[in-house]
PDB file of C-alpha atoms and ligand atoms in Angstrom:
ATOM      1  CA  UNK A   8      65.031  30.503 -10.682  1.00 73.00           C
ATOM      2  CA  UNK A   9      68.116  30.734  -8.525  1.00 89.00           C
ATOM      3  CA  UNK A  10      71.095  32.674 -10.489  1.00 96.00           C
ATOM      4  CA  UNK A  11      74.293  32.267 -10.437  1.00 98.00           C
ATOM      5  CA  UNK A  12      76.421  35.363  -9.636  1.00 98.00           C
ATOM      6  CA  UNK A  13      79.527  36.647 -11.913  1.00 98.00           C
ATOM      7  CA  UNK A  14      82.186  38.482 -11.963  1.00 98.00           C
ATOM      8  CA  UNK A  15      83.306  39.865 -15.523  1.00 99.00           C
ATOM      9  CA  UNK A  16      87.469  40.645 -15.675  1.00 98.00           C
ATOM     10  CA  UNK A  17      88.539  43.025 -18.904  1.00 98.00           C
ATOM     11  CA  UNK A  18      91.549  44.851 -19.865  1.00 98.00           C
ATOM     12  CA  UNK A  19      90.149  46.781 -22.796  1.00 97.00           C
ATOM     13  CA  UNK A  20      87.277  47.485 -25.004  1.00 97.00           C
ATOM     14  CA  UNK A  21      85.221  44.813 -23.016  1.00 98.00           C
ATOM     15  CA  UNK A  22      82.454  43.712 -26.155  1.00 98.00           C
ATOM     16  CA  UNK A  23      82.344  40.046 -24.943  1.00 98.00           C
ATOM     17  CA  UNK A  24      81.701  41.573 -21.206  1.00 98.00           C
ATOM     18  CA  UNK A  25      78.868  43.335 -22.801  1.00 98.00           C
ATOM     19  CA  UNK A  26      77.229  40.296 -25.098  1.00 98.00           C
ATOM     20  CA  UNK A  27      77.397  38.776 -20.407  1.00 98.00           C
ATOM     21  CA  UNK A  28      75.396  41.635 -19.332  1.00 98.00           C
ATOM     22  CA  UNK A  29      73.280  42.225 -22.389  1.00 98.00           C
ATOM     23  CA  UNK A  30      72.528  38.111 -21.561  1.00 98.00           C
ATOM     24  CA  UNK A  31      71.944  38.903 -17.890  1.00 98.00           C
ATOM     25  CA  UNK A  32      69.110  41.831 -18.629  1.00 98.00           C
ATOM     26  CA  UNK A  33      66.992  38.723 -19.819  1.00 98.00           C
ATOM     27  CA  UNK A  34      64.926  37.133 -17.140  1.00 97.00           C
ATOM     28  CA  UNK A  35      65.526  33.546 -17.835  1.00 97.00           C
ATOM     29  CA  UNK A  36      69.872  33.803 -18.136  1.00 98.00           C
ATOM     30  CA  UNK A  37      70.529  32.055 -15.147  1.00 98.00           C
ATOM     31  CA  UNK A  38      73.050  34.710 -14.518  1.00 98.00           C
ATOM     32  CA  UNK A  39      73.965  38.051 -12.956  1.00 98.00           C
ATOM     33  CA  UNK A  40      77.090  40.201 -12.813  1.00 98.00           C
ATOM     34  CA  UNK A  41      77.985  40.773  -9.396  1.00 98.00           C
ATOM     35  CA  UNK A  42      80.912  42.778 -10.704  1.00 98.00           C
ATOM     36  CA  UNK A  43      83.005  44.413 -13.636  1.00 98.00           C
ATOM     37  CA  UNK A  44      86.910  44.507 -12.836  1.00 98.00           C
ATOM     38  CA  UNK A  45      89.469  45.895 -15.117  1.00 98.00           C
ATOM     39  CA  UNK A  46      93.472  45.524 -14.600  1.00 98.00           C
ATOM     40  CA  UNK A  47      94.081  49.001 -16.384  1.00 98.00           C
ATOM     41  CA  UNK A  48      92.352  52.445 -15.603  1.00 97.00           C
ATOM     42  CA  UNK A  49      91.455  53.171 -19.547  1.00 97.00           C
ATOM     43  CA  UNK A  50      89.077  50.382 -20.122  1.00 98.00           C
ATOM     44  CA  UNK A  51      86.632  51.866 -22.450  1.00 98.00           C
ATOM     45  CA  UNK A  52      84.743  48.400 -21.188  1.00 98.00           C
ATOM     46  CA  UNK A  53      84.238  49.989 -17.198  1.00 98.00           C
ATOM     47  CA  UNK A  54      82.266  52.894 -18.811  1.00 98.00           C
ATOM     48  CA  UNK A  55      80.175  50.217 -20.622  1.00 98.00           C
ATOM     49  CA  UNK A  56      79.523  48.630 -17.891  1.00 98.00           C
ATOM     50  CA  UNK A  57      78.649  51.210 -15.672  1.00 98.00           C
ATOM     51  CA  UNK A  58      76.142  52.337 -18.442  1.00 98.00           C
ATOM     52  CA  UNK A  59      74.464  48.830 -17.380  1.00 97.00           C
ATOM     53  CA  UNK A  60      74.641  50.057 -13.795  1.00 98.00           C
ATOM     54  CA  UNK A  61      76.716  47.294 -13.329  1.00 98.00           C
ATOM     55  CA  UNK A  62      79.312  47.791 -10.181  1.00 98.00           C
ATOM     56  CA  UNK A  63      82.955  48.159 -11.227  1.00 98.00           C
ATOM     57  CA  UNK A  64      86.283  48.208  -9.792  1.00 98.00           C
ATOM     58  CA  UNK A  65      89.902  48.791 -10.880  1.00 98.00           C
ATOM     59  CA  UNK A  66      92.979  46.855  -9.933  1.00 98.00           C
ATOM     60  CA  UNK A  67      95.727  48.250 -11.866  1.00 98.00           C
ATOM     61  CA  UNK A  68      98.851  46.125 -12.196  1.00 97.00           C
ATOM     62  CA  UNK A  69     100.952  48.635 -12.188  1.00 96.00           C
ATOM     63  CA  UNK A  70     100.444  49.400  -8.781  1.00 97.00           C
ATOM     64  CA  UNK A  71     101.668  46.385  -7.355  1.00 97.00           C
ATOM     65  CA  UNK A  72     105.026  44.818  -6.758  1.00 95.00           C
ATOM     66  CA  UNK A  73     104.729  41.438  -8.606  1.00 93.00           C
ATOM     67  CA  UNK A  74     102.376  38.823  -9.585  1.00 95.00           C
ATOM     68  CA  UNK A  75     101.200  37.867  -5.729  1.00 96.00           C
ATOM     69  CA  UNK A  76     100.299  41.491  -4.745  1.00 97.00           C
ATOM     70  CA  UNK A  77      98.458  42.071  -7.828  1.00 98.00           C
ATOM     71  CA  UNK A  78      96.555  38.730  -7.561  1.00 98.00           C
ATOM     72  CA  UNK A  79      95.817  39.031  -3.979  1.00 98.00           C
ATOM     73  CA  UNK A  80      94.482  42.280  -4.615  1.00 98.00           C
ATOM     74  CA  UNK A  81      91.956  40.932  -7.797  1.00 98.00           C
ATOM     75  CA  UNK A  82      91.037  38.056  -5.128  1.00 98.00           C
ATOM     76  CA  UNK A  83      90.143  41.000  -1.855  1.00 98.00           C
ATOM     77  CA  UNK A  84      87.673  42.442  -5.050  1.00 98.00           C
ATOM     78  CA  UNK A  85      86.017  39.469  -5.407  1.00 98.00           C
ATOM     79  CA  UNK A  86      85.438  38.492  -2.303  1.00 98.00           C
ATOM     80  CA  UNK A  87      83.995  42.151  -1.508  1.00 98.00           C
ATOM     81  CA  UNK A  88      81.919  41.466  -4.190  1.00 98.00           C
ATOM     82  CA  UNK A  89      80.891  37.658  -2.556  1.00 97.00           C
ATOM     83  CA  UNK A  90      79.428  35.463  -3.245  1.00 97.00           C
ATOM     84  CA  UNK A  91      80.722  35.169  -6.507  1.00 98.00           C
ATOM     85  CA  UNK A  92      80.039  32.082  -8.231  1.00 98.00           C
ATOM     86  CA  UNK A  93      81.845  32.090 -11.460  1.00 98.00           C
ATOM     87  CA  UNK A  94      85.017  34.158 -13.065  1.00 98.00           C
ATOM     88  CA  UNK A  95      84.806  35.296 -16.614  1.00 99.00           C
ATOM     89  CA  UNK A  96      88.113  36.378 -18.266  1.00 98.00           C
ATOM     90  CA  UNK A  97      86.564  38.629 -21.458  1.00 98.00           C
ATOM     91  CA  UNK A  98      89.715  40.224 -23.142  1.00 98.00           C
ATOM     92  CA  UNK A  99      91.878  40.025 -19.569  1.00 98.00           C
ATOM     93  CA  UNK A 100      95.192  40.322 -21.181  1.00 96.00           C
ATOM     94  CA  UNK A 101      97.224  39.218 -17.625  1.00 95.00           C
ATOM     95  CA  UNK A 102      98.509  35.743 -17.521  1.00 94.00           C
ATOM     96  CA  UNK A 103      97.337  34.604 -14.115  1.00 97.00           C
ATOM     97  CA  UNK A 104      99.895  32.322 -11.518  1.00 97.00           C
ATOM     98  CA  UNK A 105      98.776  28.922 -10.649  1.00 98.00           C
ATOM     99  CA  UNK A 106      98.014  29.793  -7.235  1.00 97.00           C
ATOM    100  CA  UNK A 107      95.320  32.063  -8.365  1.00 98.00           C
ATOM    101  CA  UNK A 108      93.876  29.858 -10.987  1.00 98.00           C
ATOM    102  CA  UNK A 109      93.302  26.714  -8.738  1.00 97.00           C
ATOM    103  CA  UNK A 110      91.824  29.268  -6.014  1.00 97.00           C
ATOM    104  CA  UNK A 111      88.959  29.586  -8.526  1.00 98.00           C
ATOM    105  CA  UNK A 112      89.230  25.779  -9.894  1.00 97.00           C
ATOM    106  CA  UNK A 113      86.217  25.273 -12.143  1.00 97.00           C
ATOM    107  CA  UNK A 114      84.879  28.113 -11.331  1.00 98.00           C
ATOM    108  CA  UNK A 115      87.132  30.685 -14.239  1.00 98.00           C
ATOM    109  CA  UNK A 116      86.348  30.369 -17.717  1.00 98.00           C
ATOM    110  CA  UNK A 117      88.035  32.396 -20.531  1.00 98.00           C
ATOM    111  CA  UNK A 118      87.047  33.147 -24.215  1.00 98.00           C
ATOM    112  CA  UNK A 119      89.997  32.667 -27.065  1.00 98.00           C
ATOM    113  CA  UNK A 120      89.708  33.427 -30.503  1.00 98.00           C
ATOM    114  CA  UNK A 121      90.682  30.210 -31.924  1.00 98.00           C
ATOM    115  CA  UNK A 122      89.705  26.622 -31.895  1.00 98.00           C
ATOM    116  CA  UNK A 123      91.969  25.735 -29.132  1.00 98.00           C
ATOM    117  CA  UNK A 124      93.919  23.708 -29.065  1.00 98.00           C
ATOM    118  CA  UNK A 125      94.985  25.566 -32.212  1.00 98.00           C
ATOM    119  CA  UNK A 126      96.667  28.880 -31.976  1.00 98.00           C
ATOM    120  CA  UNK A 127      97.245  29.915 -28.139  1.00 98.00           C
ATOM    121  CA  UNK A 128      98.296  33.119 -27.169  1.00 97.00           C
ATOM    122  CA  UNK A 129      98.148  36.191 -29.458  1.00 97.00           C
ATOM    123  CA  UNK A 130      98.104  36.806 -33.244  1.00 98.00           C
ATOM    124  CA  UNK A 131      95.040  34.275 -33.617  1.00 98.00           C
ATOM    125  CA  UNK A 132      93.740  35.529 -37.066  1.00 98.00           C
ATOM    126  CA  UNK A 133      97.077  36.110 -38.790  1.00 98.00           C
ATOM    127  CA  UNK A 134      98.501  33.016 -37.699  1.00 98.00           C
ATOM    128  CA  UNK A 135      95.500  30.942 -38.956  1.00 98.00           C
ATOM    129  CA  UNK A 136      95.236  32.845 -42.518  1.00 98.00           C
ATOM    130  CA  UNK A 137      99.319  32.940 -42.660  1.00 98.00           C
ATOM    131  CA  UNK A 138      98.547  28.737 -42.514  1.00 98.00           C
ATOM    132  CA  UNK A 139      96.198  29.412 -45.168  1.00 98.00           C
ATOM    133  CA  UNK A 140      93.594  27.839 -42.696  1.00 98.00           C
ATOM    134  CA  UNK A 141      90.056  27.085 -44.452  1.00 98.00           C
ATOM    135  CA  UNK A 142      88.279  27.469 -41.220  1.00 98.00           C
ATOM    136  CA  UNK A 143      89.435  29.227 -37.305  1.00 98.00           C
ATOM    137  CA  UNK A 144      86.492  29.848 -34.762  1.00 98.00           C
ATOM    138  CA  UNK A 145      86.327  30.561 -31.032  1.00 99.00           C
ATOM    139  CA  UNK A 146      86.366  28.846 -28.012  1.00 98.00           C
ATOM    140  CA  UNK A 147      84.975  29.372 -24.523  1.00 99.00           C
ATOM    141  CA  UNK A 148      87.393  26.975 -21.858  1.00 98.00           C
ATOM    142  CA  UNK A 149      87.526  26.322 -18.229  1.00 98.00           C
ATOM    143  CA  UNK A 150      91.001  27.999 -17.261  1.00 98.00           C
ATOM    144  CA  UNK A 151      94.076  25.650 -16.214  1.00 98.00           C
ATOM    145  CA  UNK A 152      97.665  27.177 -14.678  1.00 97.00           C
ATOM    146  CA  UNK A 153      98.633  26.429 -18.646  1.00 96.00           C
ATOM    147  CA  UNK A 154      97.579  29.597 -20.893  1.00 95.00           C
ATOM    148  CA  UNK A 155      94.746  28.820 -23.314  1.00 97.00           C
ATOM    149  CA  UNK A 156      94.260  25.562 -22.283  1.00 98.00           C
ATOM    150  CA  UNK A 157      91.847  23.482 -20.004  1.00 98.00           C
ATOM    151  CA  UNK A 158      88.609  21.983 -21.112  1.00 98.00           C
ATOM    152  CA  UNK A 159      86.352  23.163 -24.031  1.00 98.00           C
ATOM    153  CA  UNK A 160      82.706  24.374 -22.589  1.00 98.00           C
ATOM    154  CA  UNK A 161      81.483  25.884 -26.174  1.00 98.00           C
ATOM    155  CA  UNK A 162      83.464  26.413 -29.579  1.00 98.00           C
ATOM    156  CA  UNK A 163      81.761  28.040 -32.491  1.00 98.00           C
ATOM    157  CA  UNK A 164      82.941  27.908 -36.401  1.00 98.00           C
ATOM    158  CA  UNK A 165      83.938  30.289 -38.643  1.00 98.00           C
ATOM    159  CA  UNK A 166      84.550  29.949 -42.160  1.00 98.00           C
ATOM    160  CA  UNK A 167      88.206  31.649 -43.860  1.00 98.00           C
ATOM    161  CA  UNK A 168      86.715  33.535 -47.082  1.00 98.00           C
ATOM    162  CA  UNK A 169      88.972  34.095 -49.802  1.00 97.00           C
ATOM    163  CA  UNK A 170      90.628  37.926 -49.418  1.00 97.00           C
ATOM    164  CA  UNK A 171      90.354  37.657 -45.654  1.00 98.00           C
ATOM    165  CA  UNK A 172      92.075  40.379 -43.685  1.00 98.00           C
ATOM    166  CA  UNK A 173      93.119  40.127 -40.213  1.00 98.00           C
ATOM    167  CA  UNK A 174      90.599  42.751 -39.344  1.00 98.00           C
ATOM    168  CA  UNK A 175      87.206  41.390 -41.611  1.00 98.00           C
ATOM    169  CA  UNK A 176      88.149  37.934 -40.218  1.00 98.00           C
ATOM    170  CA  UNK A 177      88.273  38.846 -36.453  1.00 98.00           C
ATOM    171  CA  UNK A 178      84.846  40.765 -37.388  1.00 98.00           C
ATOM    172  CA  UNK A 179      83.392  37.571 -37.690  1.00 98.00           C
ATOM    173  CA  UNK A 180      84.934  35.585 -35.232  1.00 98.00           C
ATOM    174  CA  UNK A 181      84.377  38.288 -32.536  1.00 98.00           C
ATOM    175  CA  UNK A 182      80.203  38.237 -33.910  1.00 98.00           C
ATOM    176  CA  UNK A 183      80.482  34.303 -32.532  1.00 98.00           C
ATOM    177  CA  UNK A 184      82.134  35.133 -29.717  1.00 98.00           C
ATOM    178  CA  UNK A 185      79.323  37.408 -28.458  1.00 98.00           C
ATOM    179  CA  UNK A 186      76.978  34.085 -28.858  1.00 98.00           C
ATOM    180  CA  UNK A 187      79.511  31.779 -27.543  1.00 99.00           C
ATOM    181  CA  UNK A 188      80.097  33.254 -24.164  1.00 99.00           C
ATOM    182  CA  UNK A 189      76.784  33.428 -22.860  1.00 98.00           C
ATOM    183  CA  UNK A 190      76.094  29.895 -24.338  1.00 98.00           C
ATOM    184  CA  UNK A 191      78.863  28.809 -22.227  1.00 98.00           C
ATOM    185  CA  UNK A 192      77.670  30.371 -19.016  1.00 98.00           C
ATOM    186  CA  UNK A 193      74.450  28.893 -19.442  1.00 98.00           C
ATOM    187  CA  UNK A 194      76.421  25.606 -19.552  1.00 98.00           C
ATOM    188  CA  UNK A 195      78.317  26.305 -16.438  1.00 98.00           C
ATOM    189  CA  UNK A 196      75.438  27.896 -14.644  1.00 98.00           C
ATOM    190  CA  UNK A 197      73.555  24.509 -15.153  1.00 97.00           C
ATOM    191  CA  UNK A 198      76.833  22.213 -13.783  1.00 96.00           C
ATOM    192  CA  UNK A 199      76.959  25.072 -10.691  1.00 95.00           C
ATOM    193  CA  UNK A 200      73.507  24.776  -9.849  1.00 90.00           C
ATOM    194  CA  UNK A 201      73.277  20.905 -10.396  1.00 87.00           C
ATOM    195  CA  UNK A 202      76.175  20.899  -7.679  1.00 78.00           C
ATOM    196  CA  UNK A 203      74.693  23.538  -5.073  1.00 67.00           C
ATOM    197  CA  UNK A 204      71.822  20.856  -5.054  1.00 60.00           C
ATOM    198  CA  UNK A 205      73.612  17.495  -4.758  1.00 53.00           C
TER     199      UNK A 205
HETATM  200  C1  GRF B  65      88.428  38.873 -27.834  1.00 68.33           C
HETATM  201  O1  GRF B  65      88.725  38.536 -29.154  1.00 68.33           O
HETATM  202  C2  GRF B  65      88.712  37.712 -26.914  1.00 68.33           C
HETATM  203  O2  GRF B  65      88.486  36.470 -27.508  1.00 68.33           O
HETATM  204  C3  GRF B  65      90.179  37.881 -26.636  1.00 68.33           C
HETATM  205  O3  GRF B  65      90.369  39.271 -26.533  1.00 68.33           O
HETATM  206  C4  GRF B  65      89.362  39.952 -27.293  1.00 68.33           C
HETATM  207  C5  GRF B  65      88.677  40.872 -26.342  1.00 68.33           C
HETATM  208  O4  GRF B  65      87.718  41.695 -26.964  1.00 68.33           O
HETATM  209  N1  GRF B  65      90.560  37.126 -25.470  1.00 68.33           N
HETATM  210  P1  GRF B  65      86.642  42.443 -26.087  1.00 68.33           P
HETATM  211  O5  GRF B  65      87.410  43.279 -25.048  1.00 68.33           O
HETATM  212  O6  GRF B  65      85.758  41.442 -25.433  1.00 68.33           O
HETATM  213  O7  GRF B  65      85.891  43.321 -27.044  1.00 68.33           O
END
């Protein structure tokens, strides 16, 4: 089987980047992480990662003038790290221009904890139980120039108990995520490879 190659972006603790690689030790995933890259320096995810023996690099924001230089920096990473088939945004916590997004046009996903369309942006969990919501969930999308949108590749379910924090429901909802994602990539894998072949 012919895998599709990765690249995982993170800004922080990087647990959905590790339900991708813990998918990618099995030999039928028909994935593998070509690379780990983090916007900020402290990402406990890049030790993580490296624990994996996965390669990792750094582009720190802060070291660039503006949106542009930061982006074309992200995109020089990639491509060092070519062929890279597919972008996953797990916890990447910069929004991204349009001119980077359609660069990697159905080929960037992104994990939200919500069931988009509900609840873009941040706050997820006390938004929905401030609503008094009887259900939120999370969703893996293909990413569009507008945040938190663009189509739905996998959403998963998850019940609001009664006496619900912020902290026991994101528990949950981060427990689907780590199934979600890699569901998803399967997904997207299949669509790549269907397309390599027509
Ligand atoms: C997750 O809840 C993800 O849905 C959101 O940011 C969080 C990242 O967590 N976009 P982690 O870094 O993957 O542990």
């Amino acid at each position: 089987m012919s895998k599709i190659r990765i690249a995982i972006l993170i800004s922080g603790r990087g647990s959905n980047m590790e339900s991708l690689l813990q998918a990618c030790t099995a030999p039928d995933f028909p994935a593998e992480t070509a690379v780990v890259i983090a916007n900020r320096p402290d990402a406990a995810g890049i030790a993580k990662a490296q624990g994996y023996g996965i390669q990792t690099s750094i582009v720190d924001h802060r070291q660039y003038v503006g949106r542009a230089a930061f982006e074309e920096a992200l995109q020089e990473t990639l491509l060092k790290h070519a062929p890279v088939d597919l972008v996953c945004l797990a916890g990447f916590m910069r929004i991204l221009t349009a001119d980077f997004v359609n660069q990697w046009q159905d080929r960037m996903i992104n994990i939200h904890p919500s069931l988009l369309p509900d609840y873009k942006g941040l706050d997820t969990h006390a938004r929905a139980l401030a609503d008094g919501r009887a259900e939120t969930g999370c969703t893996v999308h293909y990413v569009i120039p507008a945040m938190d949108e663009g189509p739905v590749i996998v959403q998963k379910r998850v019940p609001i108990l009664v006496g619900d924090t912020v902290d026991s429901l994101a528990a949950r909802v981060l427990a689907e995520e780590h199934q979600a994602y890699p569901e998803a990539v399967r997904i997207v894998a299949a669509r790549l490879s269907g397309l390599h072949r027509a």
